[in-house]
């Protein structure tokens, strides 16, 4: 039996996995962000509540493990940032511990139990607050040892003109230190940034989407530019990976007509032509982090036995 945890900036959620088809979410606790001892205690409490010793613990975290040093970068939870977290938790919990990036867990969940079922190569894309992604090939996560595979959100790549008629788009500064990243325009904050640039209006992404759906002119323009900017790097990602399906998660993935527009634009730009939807809503709507981490934990158990 595996215990999986989805470690978020505000909450830690737990789950029990006995098999790929038997994954049950547990309760949630507030994330201790500053105190590592309290962080460990929270995991220990959740494990103790189950009353059964797991064979492995698998964590989904909004962070990246350096494949060389095994140190975790996790800006929003200072008490685990910079730690060799798997080794530190193994010492504390006396259990094998596996750590995976949340976008990678999302891709695993979709490949195994979601919209990616039946596809050999699945690229899971996150359009949430920002942009992320993960790649699964033949059921295996292409990033198990850590690293940045699937991170299509970063790199100086955004077109300098976009939309119809074309309008100049500045190379926005990104949190990663570069300029012109997909992350600066592709998530909810990016949509808001584009609306501000194009119309000098500060609107929440939900409001922009609402107005777009009602046919409002400025919001329509913003979404037109958004689709144009995001579709090209996503199409390129599909060319490079050979993915035949792109399940999308994150807040913007809940806007079905937006995904449908993005899908149409992406399919005109990929080399391989698809006569069916390629960029689709995710199907694991509940806790993809928990499910993906559980699947990785179950695979690790199977490999170890
Ligand atoms: Zn960036």
PDB file of C-alpha atoms and ligand atoms in Angstrom:
ATOM      1  CA  UNK A   1       0.000   0.000   0.000  1.00  0.00           C
ATOM      2  CA  UNK A   2       1.205   3.461  -0.939  1.00  0.00           C
ATOM      3  CA  UNK A   3       0.443   6.725   0.767  1.00  0.00           C
ATOM      4  CA  UNK A   4       0.518   9.644  -1.593  1.00  0.00           C
ATOM      5  CA  UNK A   5       0.562  13.298  -0.623  1.00  0.00           C
ATOM      6  CA  UNK A   6      -0.277  16.349  -2.655  1.00  0.00           C
ATOM      7  CA  UNK A   7       1.874  19.070  -1.069  1.00  0.00           C
ATOM      8  CA  UNK A   8       0.465  22.485  -1.885  1.00  0.00           C
ATOM      9  CA  UNK A   9       1.356  25.945  -0.635  1.00  0.00           C
ATOM     10  CA  UNK A  10      -1.763  26.054   1.541  1.00  0.00           C
ATOM     11  CA  UNK A  11      -2.797  22.409   2.116  1.00  0.00           C
ATOM     12  CA  UNK A  12      -1.372  18.904   2.325  1.00  0.00           C
ATOM     13  CA  UNK A  13      -3.776  16.267   1.033  1.00  0.00           C
ATOM     14  CA  UNK A  14      -3.256  12.550   1.550  1.00  0.00           C
ATOM     15  CA  UNK A  15      -4.409   9.437  -0.270  1.00  0.00           C
ATOM     16  CA  UNK A  16      -4.160   5.654   0.034  1.00  0.00           C
ATOM     17  CA  UNK A  17      -3.382   3.591  -3.051  1.00  0.00           C
ATOM     18  CA  UNK A  18      -3.676  -0.183  -3.026  1.00  0.00           C
ATOM     19  CA  UNK A  19      -3.767  -0.519  -6.816  1.00  0.00           C
ATOM     20  CA  UNK A  20      -4.187   1.658  -9.909  1.00  0.00           C
ATOM     21  CA  UNK A  21      -7.937   1.317  -9.595  1.00  0.00           C
ATOM     22  CA  UNK A  22      -8.097   1.673  -5.815  1.00  0.00           C
ATOM     23  CA  UNK A  23      -6.902   5.167  -4.862  1.00  0.00           C
ATOM     24  CA  UNK A  24      -8.818   6.799  -2.028  1.00  0.00           C
ATOM     25  CA  UNK A  25      -8.283  10.442  -0.956  1.00  0.00           C
ATOM     26  CA  UNK A  26      -7.878  11.157   2.773  1.00  0.00           C
ATOM     27  CA  UNK A  27      -8.323  14.415   4.636  1.00  0.00           C
ATOM     28  CA  UNK A  28      -6.371  17.619   4.242  1.00  0.00           C
ATOM     29  CA  UNK A  29      -4.214  19.637   6.643  1.00  0.00           C
ATOM     30  CA  UNK A  30      -2.714  23.097   6.530  1.00  0.00           C
ATOM     31  CA  UNK A  31       0.844  23.084   5.151  1.00  0.00           C
ATOM     32  CA  UNK A  32       3.489  24.041   7.749  1.00  0.00           C
ATOM     33  CA  UNK A  33       5.530  26.348   5.552  1.00  0.00           C
ATOM     34  CA  UNK A  34       8.289  27.529   7.886  1.00  0.00           C
ATOM     35  CA  UNK A  35       8.885  24.606  10.280  1.00  0.00           C
ATOM     36  CA  UNK A  36      10.277  21.343   8.892  1.00  0.00           C
ATOM     37  CA  UNK A  37       9.633  19.410  12.129  1.00  0.00           C
ATOM     38  CA  UNK A  38       5.961  20.429  11.936  1.00  0.00           C
ATOM     39  CA  UNK A  39       5.912  19.482   8.247  1.00  0.00           C
ATOM     40  CA  UNK A  40       7.173  15.974   9.074  1.00  0.00           C
ATOM     41  CA  UNK A  41       4.721  15.704  11.979  1.00  0.00           C
ATOM     42  CA  UNK A  42       1.809  16.501   9.646  1.00  0.00           C
ATOM     43  CA  UNK A  43       2.786  13.661   7.297  1.00  0.00           C
ATOM     44  CA  UNK A  44       3.308  11.356  10.285  1.00  0.00           C
ATOM     45  CA  UNK A  45      -0.159  12.217  11.653  1.00  0.00           C
ATOM     46  CA  UNK A  46      -1.870  11.423   8.364  1.00  0.00           C
ATOM     47  CA  UNK A  47       0.027   8.114   8.073  1.00  0.00           C
ATOM     48  CA  UNK A  48      -0.831   7.229  11.696  1.00  0.00           C
ATOM     49  CA  UNK A  49      -4.518   7.892  11.069  1.00  0.00           C
ATOM     50  CA  UNK A  50      -4.643   5.100   8.517  1.00  0.00           C
ATOM     51  CA  UNK A  51      -3.530   2.577  11.134  1.00  0.00           C
ATOM     52  CA  UNK A  52      -1.608   0.548   8.572  1.00  0.00           C
ATOM     53  CA  UNK A  53       2.058   0.825   7.626  1.00  0.00           C
ATOM     54  CA  UNK A  54       2.518   1.807   3.964  1.00  0.00           C
ATOM     55  CA  UNK A  55       5.336   0.288   1.918  1.00  0.00           C
ATOM     56  CA  UNK A  56       6.188   3.633   0.335  1.00  0.00           C
ATOM     57  CA  UNK A  57       5.365   7.333   0.457  1.00  0.00           C
ATOM     58  CA  UNK A  58       4.974   9.334  -2.765  1.00  0.00           C
ATOM     59  CA  UNK A  59       4.766  13.131  -2.833  1.00  0.00           C
ATOM     60  CA  UNK A  60       3.522  15.508  -5.499  1.00  0.00           C
ATOM     61  CA  UNK A  61       5.091  18.940  -4.996  1.00  0.00           C
ATOM     62  CA  UNK A  62       5.008  22.248  -6.875  1.00  0.00           C
ATOM     63  CA  UNK A  63       8.782  22.185  -7.124  1.00  0.00           C
ATOM     64  CA  UNK A  64      11.673  20.627  -8.983  1.00  0.00           C
ATOM     65  CA  UNK A  65      14.247  18.104  -7.734  1.00  0.00           C
ATOM     66  CA  UNK A  66      17.746  18.677  -9.116  1.00  0.00           C
ATOM     67  CA  UNK A  67      18.680  15.336 -10.743  1.00  0.00           C
ATOM     68  CA  UNK A  68      22.359  15.776  -9.757  1.00  0.00           C
ATOM     69  CA  UNK A  69      22.089  16.906  -6.139  1.00  0.00           C
ATOM     70  CA  UNK A  70      18.543  15.670  -5.343  1.00  0.00           C
ATOM     71  CA  UNK A  71      17.878  19.061  -3.748  1.00  0.00           C
ATOM     72  CA  UNK A  72      14.364  20.441  -4.080  1.00  0.00           C
ATOM     73  CA  UNK A  73      13.536  23.911  -5.328  1.00  0.00           C
ATOM     74  CA  UNK A  74      10.145  24.861  -3.881  1.00  0.00           C
ATOM     75  CA  UNK A  75       9.808  28.617  -3.542  1.00  0.00           C
ATOM     76  CA  UNK A  76       6.410  28.680  -1.828  1.00  0.00           C
ATOM     77  CA  UNK A  77       7.263  26.289   1.064  1.00  0.00           C
ATOM     78  CA  UNK A  78      10.487  27.613   2.650  1.00  0.00           C
ATOM     79  CA  UNK A  79      10.935  24.722   5.151  1.00  0.00           C
ATOM     80  CA  UNK A  80      11.463  22.173   2.371  1.00  0.00           C
ATOM     81  CA  UNK A  81      13.155  24.467  -0.162  1.00  0.00           C
ATOM     82  CA  UNK A  82      16.794  23.490  -0.768  1.00  0.00           C
ATOM     83  CA  UNK A  83      16.519  20.185   1.123  1.00  0.00           C
ATOM     84  CA  UNK A  84      17.363  16.726  -0.112  1.00  0.00           C
ATOM     85  CA  UNK A  85      13.752  16.113   0.770  1.00  0.00           C
ATOM     86  CA  UNK A  86      13.431  12.425  -0.186  1.00  0.00           C
ATOM     87  CA  UNK A  87      16.478  11.478   1.925  1.00  0.00           C
ATOM     88  CA  UNK A  88      15.419  13.743   4.807  1.00  0.00           C
ATOM     89  CA  UNK A  89      11.916  12.256   4.896  1.00  0.00           C
ATOM     90  CA  UNK A  90      13.225   8.699   4.571  1.00  0.00           C
ATOM     91  CA  UNK A  91      15.339   9.330   7.671  1.00  0.00           C
ATOM     92  CA  UNK A  92      12.341  10.749   9.561  1.00  0.00           C
ATOM     93  CA  UNK A  93       9.653   8.295   8.456  1.00  0.00           C
ATOM     94  CA  UNK A  94      11.778   5.142   7.991  1.00  0.00           C
ATOM     95  CA  UNK A  95      10.000   4.495   4.677  1.00  0.00           C
ATOM     96  CA  UNK A  96      11.028   4.758   1.012  1.00  0.00           C
ATOM     97  CA  UNK A  97      10.047   8.233  -0.228  1.00  0.00           C
ATOM     98  CA  UNK A  98       9.501   9.316  -3.815  1.00  0.00           C
ATOM     99  CA  UNK A  99       9.100  12.940  -4.866  1.00  0.00           C
ATOM    100  CA  UNK A 100       7.666  14.205  -8.130  1.00  0.00           C
ATOM    101  CA  UNK A 101       6.780  17.553  -9.616  1.00  0.00           C
ATOM    102  CA  UNK A 102       3.044  18.282  -9.587  1.00  0.00           C
ATOM    103  CA  UNK A 103       2.810  18.798 -13.359  1.00  0.00           C
ATOM    104  CA  UNK A 104       4.579  15.453 -13.837  1.00  0.00           C
ATOM    105  CA  UNK A 105       2.061  13.843 -11.478  1.00  0.00           C
ATOM    106  CA  UNK A 106      -0.737  15.441 -13.476  1.00  0.00           C
ATOM    107  CA  UNK A 107       0.694  13.927 -16.690  1.00  0.00           C
ATOM    108  CA  UNK A 108       1.000  10.496 -15.016  1.00  0.00           C
ATOM    109  CA  UNK A 109      -2.583  10.668 -13.757  1.00  0.00           C
ATOM    110  CA  UNK A 110      -3.933  11.615 -17.188  1.00  0.00           C
ATOM    111  CA  UNK A 111      -1.815   9.005 -18.982  1.00  0.00           C
ATOM    112  CA  UNK A 112      -2.875   6.235 -16.608  1.00  0.00           C
ATOM    113  CA  UNK A 113      -6.447   7.044 -15.689  1.00  0.00           C
ATOM    114  CA  UNK A 114      -7.507  10.134 -17.630  1.00  0.00           C
ATOM    115  CA  UNK A 115      -7.748  11.571 -21.129  1.00  0.00           C
ATOM    116  CA  UNK A 116      -4.399  10.042 -22.128  1.00  0.00           C
ATOM    117  CA  UNK A 117      -5.467   6.408 -21.750  1.00  0.00           C
ATOM    118  CA  UNK A 118      -4.576   4.387 -24.830  1.00  0.00           C
ATOM    119  CA  UNK A 119      -1.946   6.883 -26.005  1.00  0.00           C
ATOM    120  CA  UNK A 120       1.755   5.977 -26.000  1.00  0.00           C
ATOM    121  CA  UNK A 121       2.985   9.545 -25.641  1.00  0.00           C
ATOM    122  CA  UNK A 122       1.028  11.941 -23.445  1.00  0.00           C
ATOM    123  CA  UNK A 123       1.982  15.557 -22.879  1.00  0.00           C
ATOM    124  CA  UNK A 124       0.116  16.922 -19.862  1.00  0.00           C
ATOM    125  CA  UNK A 125      -0.107  20.723 -19.984  1.00  0.00           C
ATOM    126  CA  UNK A 126      -1.031  22.964 -17.065  1.00  0.00           C
ATOM    127  CA  UNK A 127      -2.725  26.284 -17.794  1.00  0.00           C
ATOM    128  CA  UNK A 128      -3.262  27.445 -14.240  1.00  0.00           C
ATOM    129  CA  UNK A 129      -1.932  30.526 -12.517  1.00  0.00           C
ATOM    130  CA  UNK A 130       1.084  29.909 -14.737  1.00  0.00           C
ATOM    131  CA  UNK A 131       2.144  27.259 -17.236  1.00  0.00           C
ATOM    132  CA  UNK A 132       3.683  23.817 -16.684  1.00  0.00           C
ATOM    133  CA  UNK A 133       3.828  20.395 -18.218  1.00  0.00           C
ATOM    134  CA  UNK A 134       4.917  16.792 -17.962  1.00  0.00           C
ATOM    135  CA  UNK A 135       5.669  14.017 -20.413  1.00  0.00           C
ATOM    136  CA  UNK A 136       4.781  10.325 -20.157  1.00  0.00           C
ATOM    137  CA  UNK A 137       5.997   7.789 -22.728  1.00  0.00           C
ATOM    138  CA  UNK A 138       4.863   4.140 -22.698  1.00  0.00           C
ATOM    139  CA  UNK A 139       3.494   4.608 -19.191  1.00  0.00           C
ATOM    140  CA  UNK A 140       6.777   5.929 -17.851  1.00  0.00           C
ATOM    141  CA  UNK A 141       7.335   9.467 -16.618  1.00  0.00           C
ATOM    142  CA  UNK A 142      10.127  11.153 -18.589  1.00  0.00           C
ATOM    143  CA  UNK A 143      11.537  12.918 -15.554  1.00  0.00           C
ATOM    144  CA  UNK A 144      11.544  10.377 -12.770  1.00  0.00           C
ATOM    145  CA  UNK A 145      14.965  11.350 -11.502  1.00  0.00           C
ATOM    146  CA  UNK A 146      13.984  15.018 -11.354  1.00  0.00           C
ATOM    147  CA  UNK A 147      14.713  17.884 -13.710  1.00  0.00           C
ATOM    148  CA  UNK A 148      12.823  20.071 -16.104  1.00  0.00           C
ATOM    149  CA  UNK A 149      11.472  17.790 -18.850  1.00  0.00           C
ATOM    150  CA  UNK A 150       8.071  18.954 -20.062  1.00  0.00           C
ATOM    151  CA  UNK A 151       8.566  22.536 -18.886  1.00  0.00           C
ATOM    152  CA  UNK A 152       7.342  24.280 -22.005  1.00  0.00           C
ATOM    153  CA  UNK A 153       6.495  27.377 -19.923  1.00  0.00           C
ATOM    154  CA  UNK A 154      10.023  28.784 -19.759  1.00  0.00           C
ATOM    155  CA  UNK A 155      12.396  30.105 -22.391  1.00  0.00           C
ATOM    156  CA  UNK A 156      12.463  33.365 -24.414  1.00  0.00           C
ATOM    157  CA  UNK A 157      10.049  32.251 -27.095  1.00  0.00           C
ATOM    158  CA  UNK A 158       6.838  34.302 -27.205  1.00  0.00           C
ATOM    159  CA  UNK A 159       6.106  35.946 -30.580  1.00  0.00           C
ATOM    160  CA  UNK A 160       6.755  39.688 -30.702  1.00  0.00           C
ATOM    161  CA  UNK A 161       3.581  40.257 -32.738  1.00  0.00           C
ATOM    162  CA  UNK A 162       0.353  38.303 -32.397  1.00  0.00           C
ATOM    163  CA  UNK A 163      -3.355  38.321 -33.209  1.00  0.00           C
ATOM    164  CA  UNK A 164      -5.356  39.345 -36.236  1.00  0.00           C
ATOM    165  CA  UNK A 165      -4.649  42.142 -37.072  1.00  0.00           C
ATOM    166  CA  UNK A 166      -1.147  41.758 -35.604  1.00  0.00           C
ATOM    167  CA  UNK A 167      -0.229  43.780 -32.538  1.00  0.00           C
ATOM    168  CA  UNK A 168       3.188  44.136 -30.864  1.00  0.00           C
ATOM    169  CA  UNK A 169       3.610  42.058 -27.685  1.00  0.00           C
ATOM    170  CA  UNK A 170       6.373  43.026 -25.243  1.00  0.00           C
ATOM    171  CA  UNK A 171       8.788  40.385 -23.914  1.00  0.00           C
ATOM    172  CA  UNK A 172       7.438  40.313 -20.357  1.00  0.00           C
ATOM    173  CA  UNK A 173       9.886  39.522 -17.561  1.00  0.00           C
ATOM    174  CA  UNK A 174       9.348  36.067 -16.066  1.00  0.00           C
ATOM    175  CA  UNK A 175       9.906  34.789 -12.538  1.00  0.00           C
ATOM    176  CA  UNK A 176      12.549  32.398 -13.899  1.00  0.00           C
ATOM    177  CA  UNK A 177      14.797  35.347 -14.816  1.00  0.00           C
ATOM    178  CA  UNK A 178      14.218  35.263 -18.571  1.00  0.00           C
ATOM    179  CA  UNK A 179      11.928  37.362 -20.758  1.00  0.00           C
ATOM    180  CA  UNK A 180       9.171  36.312 -23.143  1.00  0.00           C
ATOM    181  CA  UNK A 181       8.342  32.958 -21.517  1.00  0.00           C
ATOM    182  CA  UNK A 182       5.055  31.180 -22.269  1.00  0.00           C
ATOM    183  CA  UNK A 183       4.504  31.361 -18.507  1.00  0.00           C
ATOM    184  CA  UNK A 184       4.185  35.161 -18.768  1.00  0.00           C
ATOM    185  CA  UNK A 185       1.133  34.968 -21.058  1.00  0.00           C
ATOM    186  CA  UNK A 186      -0.247  31.418 -20.962  1.00  0.00           C
ATOM    187  CA  UNK A 187      -1.856  31.177 -17.514  1.00  0.00           C
ATOM    188  CA  UNK A 188      -4.567  33.163 -15.785  1.00  0.00           C
ATOM    189  CA  UNK A 189      -2.096  35.915 -14.780  1.00  0.00           C
ATOM    190  CA  UNK A 190      -0.849  35.980 -18.376  1.00  0.00           C
ATOM    191  CA  UNK A 191      -4.350  36.489 -19.760  1.00  0.00           C
ATOM    192  CA  UNK A 192      -4.770  39.412 -17.359  1.00  0.00           C
ATOM    193  CA  UNK A 193      -1.376  40.822 -18.390  1.00  0.00           C
ATOM    194  CA  UNK A 194      -2.346  40.692 -22.070  1.00  0.00           C
ATOM    195  CA  UNK A 195      -5.663  42.421 -21.370  1.00  0.00           C
ATOM    196  CA  UNK A 196      -3.781  45.171 -19.535  1.00  0.00           C
ATOM    197  CA  UNK A 197      -1.279  45.587 -22.384  1.00  0.00           C
ATOM    198  CA  UNK A 198      -3.913  45.611 -25.126  1.00  0.00           C
ATOM    199  CA  UNK A 199      -6.609  47.704 -23.449  1.00  0.00           C
ATOM    200  CA  UNK A 200      -5.018  49.204 -20.307  1.00  0.00           C
ATOM    201  CA  UNK A 201      -7.681  47.431 -18.236  1.00  0.00           C
ATOM    202  CA  UNK A 202      -7.101  45.525 -14.983  1.00  0.00           C
ATOM    203  CA  UNK A 203      -9.568  42.636 -15.059  1.00  0.00           C
ATOM    204  CA  UNK A 204      -9.501  39.244 -13.365  1.00  0.00           C
ATOM    205  CA  UNK A 205      -9.101  36.313 -15.762  1.00  0.00           C
ATOM    206  CA  UNK A 206     -12.611  35.070 -14.876  1.00  0.00           C
ATOM    207  CA  UNK A 207     -14.074  38.439 -15.915  1.00  0.00           C
ATOM    208  CA  UNK A 208     -12.106  38.458 -19.187  1.00  0.00           C
ATOM    209  CA  UNK A 209     -13.375  34.942 -19.947  1.00  0.00           C
ATOM    210  CA  UNK A 210     -16.969  35.914 -19.073  1.00  0.00           C
ATOM    211  CA  UNK A 211     -16.814  38.941 -21.340  1.00  0.00           C
ATOM    212  CA  UNK A 212     -15.257  36.889 -24.148  1.00  0.00           C
ATOM    213  CA  UNK A 213     -18.067  34.360 -23.906  1.00  0.00           C
ATOM    214  CA  UNK A 214     -20.582  37.206 -24.213  1.00  0.00           C
ATOM    215  CA  UNK A 215     -18.788  38.445 -27.331  1.00  0.00           C
ATOM    216  CA  UNK A 216     -17.408  41.633 -25.788  1.00  0.00           C
ATOM    217  CA  UNK A 217     -14.978  43.234 -28.235  1.00  0.00           C
ATOM    218  CA  UNK A 218     -11.921  43.903 -26.049  1.00  0.00           C
ATOM    219  CA  UNK A 219     -12.012  40.497 -24.365  1.00  0.00           C
ATOM    220  CA  UNK A 220     -12.429  38.865 -27.776  1.00  0.00           C
ATOM    221  CA  UNK A 221      -9.293  40.635 -28.933  1.00  0.00           C
ATOM    222  CA  UNK A 222      -7.384  39.534 -25.822  1.00  0.00           C
ATOM    223  CA  UNK A 223      -8.365  35.888 -26.249  1.00  0.00           C
ATOM    224  CA  UNK A 224      -7.503  36.048 -29.969  1.00  0.00           C
ATOM    225  CA  UNK A 225      -3.982  37.251 -29.086  1.00  0.00           C
ATOM    226  CA  UNK A 226      -3.729  34.740 -26.214  1.00  0.00           C
ATOM    227  CA  UNK A 227      -4.593  31.780 -28.468  1.00  0.00           C
ATOM    228  CA  UNK A 228      -2.141  32.943 -31.128  1.00  0.00           C
ATOM    229  CA  UNK A 229       0.693  33.300 -28.578  1.00  0.00           C
ATOM    230  CA  UNK A 230       0.128  29.993 -26.780  1.00  0.00           C
ATOM    231  CA  UNK A 231      -0.736  27.771 -29.764  1.00  0.00           C
ATOM    232  CA  UNK A 232       2.670  28.028 -31.468  1.00  0.00           C
ATOM    233  CA  UNK A 233       4.879  26.879 -28.555  1.00  0.00           C
ATOM    234  CA  UNK A 234       2.358  24.152 -27.732  1.00  0.00           C
ATOM    235  CA  UNK A 235       2.360  22.909 -31.343  1.00  0.00           C
ATOM    236  CA  UNK A 236       6.161  22.901 -31.303  1.00  0.00           C
ATOM    237  CA  UNK A 237       6.125  20.916 -28.056  1.00  0.00           C
ATOM    238  CA  UNK A 238       3.854  18.350 -29.714  1.00  0.00           C
ATOM    239  CA  UNK A 239       6.218  18.109 -32.703  1.00  0.00           C
ATOM    240  CA  UNK A 240       9.219  17.564 -30.427  1.00  0.00           C
ATOM    241  CA  UNK A 241       7.628  15.029 -28.096  1.00  0.00           C
ATOM    242  CA  UNK A 242       5.450  13.168 -30.585  1.00  0.00           C
ATOM    243  CA  UNK A 243       2.531  13.414 -28.176  1.00  0.00           C
ATOM    244  CA  UNK A 244      -0.772  12.267 -29.656  1.00  0.00           C
ATOM    245  CA  UNK A 245      -2.879  13.754 -26.873  1.00  0.00           C
ATOM    246  CA  UNK A 246      -2.498  16.824 -24.646  1.00  0.00           C
ATOM    247  CA  UNK A 247      -4.723  16.701 -21.569  1.00  0.00           C
ATOM    248  CA  UNK A 248      -4.877  20.169 -20.022  1.00  0.00           C
ATOM    249  CA  UNK A 249      -5.245  20.915 -16.322  1.00  0.00           C
ATOM    250  CA  UNK A 250      -5.253  24.051 -14.194  1.00  0.00           C
ATOM    251  CA  UNK A 251      -7.937  26.721 -13.830  1.00  0.00           C
ATOM    252  CA  UNK A 252      -8.147  27.756 -17.485  1.00  0.00           C
ATOM    253  CA  UNK A 253      -8.743  24.114 -18.488  1.00  0.00           C
ATOM    254  CA  UNK A 254     -12.209  24.445 -16.946  1.00  0.00           C
ATOM    255  CA  UNK A 255     -13.163  26.853 -19.750  1.00  0.00           C
ATOM    256  CA  UNK A 256     -14.149  24.333 -22.404  1.00  0.00           C
ATOM    257  CA  UNK A 257     -14.632  26.828 -25.288  1.00  0.00           C
ATOM    258  CA  UNK A 258     -11.167  28.314 -24.622  1.00  0.00           C
ATOM    259  CA  UNK A 259      -9.566  24.868 -24.859  1.00  0.00           C
ATOM    260  CA  UNK A 260     -11.545  24.148 -28.017  1.00  0.00           C
ATOM    261  CA  UNK A 261     -10.194  27.365 -29.603  1.00  0.00           C
ATOM    262  CA  UNK A 262      -6.676  26.497 -28.507  1.00  0.00           C
ATOM    263  CA  UNK A 263      -7.074  22.970 -29.883  1.00  0.00           C
ATOM    264  CA  UNK A 264      -8.175  24.266 -33.285  1.00  0.00           C
ATOM    265  CA  UNK A 265      -5.242  26.711 -33.454  1.00  0.00           C
ATOM    266  CA  UNK A 266      -2.680  24.123 -32.311  1.00  0.00           C
ATOM    267  CA  UNK A 267      -3.879  21.574 -34.867  1.00  0.00           C
ATOM    268  CA  UNK A 268      -3.269  24.020 -37.730  1.00  0.00           C
ATOM    269  CA  UNK A 269       0.343  24.411 -36.516  1.00  0.00           C
ATOM    270  CA  UNK A 270       1.530  20.840 -35.800  1.00  0.00           C
ATOM    271  CA  UNK A 271       3.379  18.923 -38.503  1.00  0.00           C
ATOM    272  CA  UNK A 272       1.318  15.798 -37.962  1.00  0.00           C
ATOM    273  CA  UNK A 273      -2.305  16.574 -38.754  1.00  0.00           C
ATOM    274  CA  UNK A 274      -5.010  15.290 -36.445  1.00  0.00           C
ATOM    275  CA  UNK A 275      -8.664  15.088 -37.467  1.00  0.00           C
ATOM    276  CA  UNK A 276      -9.795  14.787 -33.849  1.00  0.00           C
ATOM    277  CA  UNK A 277      -9.277  16.936 -30.749  1.00  0.00           C
ATOM    278  CA  UNK A 278      -5.656  16.938 -29.610  1.00  0.00           C
ATOM    279  CA  UNK A 279      -5.679  19.516 -26.810  1.00  0.00           C
ATOM    280  CA  UNK A 280      -8.425  18.284 -24.488  1.00  0.00           C
ATOM    281  CA  UNK A 281      -9.711  18.839 -20.939  1.00  0.00           C
ATOM    282  CA  UNK A 282      -8.181  16.570 -18.315  1.00  0.00           C
ATOM    283  CA  UNK A 283     -10.401  13.793 -16.991  1.00  0.00           C
ATOM    284  CA  UNK A 284      -8.897  13.283 -13.518  1.00  0.00           C
ATOM    285  CA  UNK A 285     -10.726  16.304 -12.169  1.00  0.00           C
ATOM    286  CA  UNK A 286     -10.110  15.421  -8.530  1.00  0.00           C
ATOM    287  CA  UNK A 287      -6.602  15.484  -7.084  1.00  0.00           C
ATOM    288  CA  UNK A 288      -4.425  14.638 -10.091  1.00  0.00           C
ATOM    289  CA  UNK A 289      -1.366  15.191  -7.849  1.00  0.00           C
ATOM    290  CA  UNK A 290      -2.491  12.467  -5.452  1.00  0.00           C
ATOM    291  CA  UNK A 291      -3.343  10.088  -8.269  1.00  0.00           C
ATOM    292  CA  UNK A 292      -0.146  10.704 -10.239  1.00  0.00           C
ATOM    293  CA  UNK A 293       2.074  10.349  -7.160  1.00  0.00           C
ATOM    294  CA  UNK A 294       0.213   7.153  -6.218  1.00  0.00           C
ATOM    295  CA  UNK A 295       0.768   5.706  -9.702  1.00  0.00           C
ATOM    296  CA  UNK A 296       4.487   6.538  -9.491  1.00  0.00           C
ATOM    297  CA  UNK A 297       4.657   4.940  -6.025  1.00  0.00           C
ATOM    298  CA  UNK A 298       2.900   1.775  -7.207  1.00  0.00           C
ATOM    299  CA  UNK A 299       5.300   1.520 -10.181  1.00  0.00           C
ATOM    300  CA  UNK A 300       8.291   1.951  -7.849  1.00  0.00           C
ATOM    301  CA  UNK A 301       6.920  -0.800  -5.612  1.00  0.00           C
ATOM    302  CA  UNK A 302       6.441  -3.117  -8.571  1.00  0.00           C
ATOM    303  CA  UNK A 303       9.999  -2.420  -9.774  1.00  0.00           C
ATOM    304  CA  UNK A 304      11.416  -3.086  -6.294  1.00  0.00           C
ATOM    305  CA  UNK A 305       9.623  -6.399  -5.788  1.00  0.00           C
TER     306      UNK A 305
HETATM  307 ZN1  LIG B   1      10.280  31.845 -17.430  1.00  0.00          ZN
END
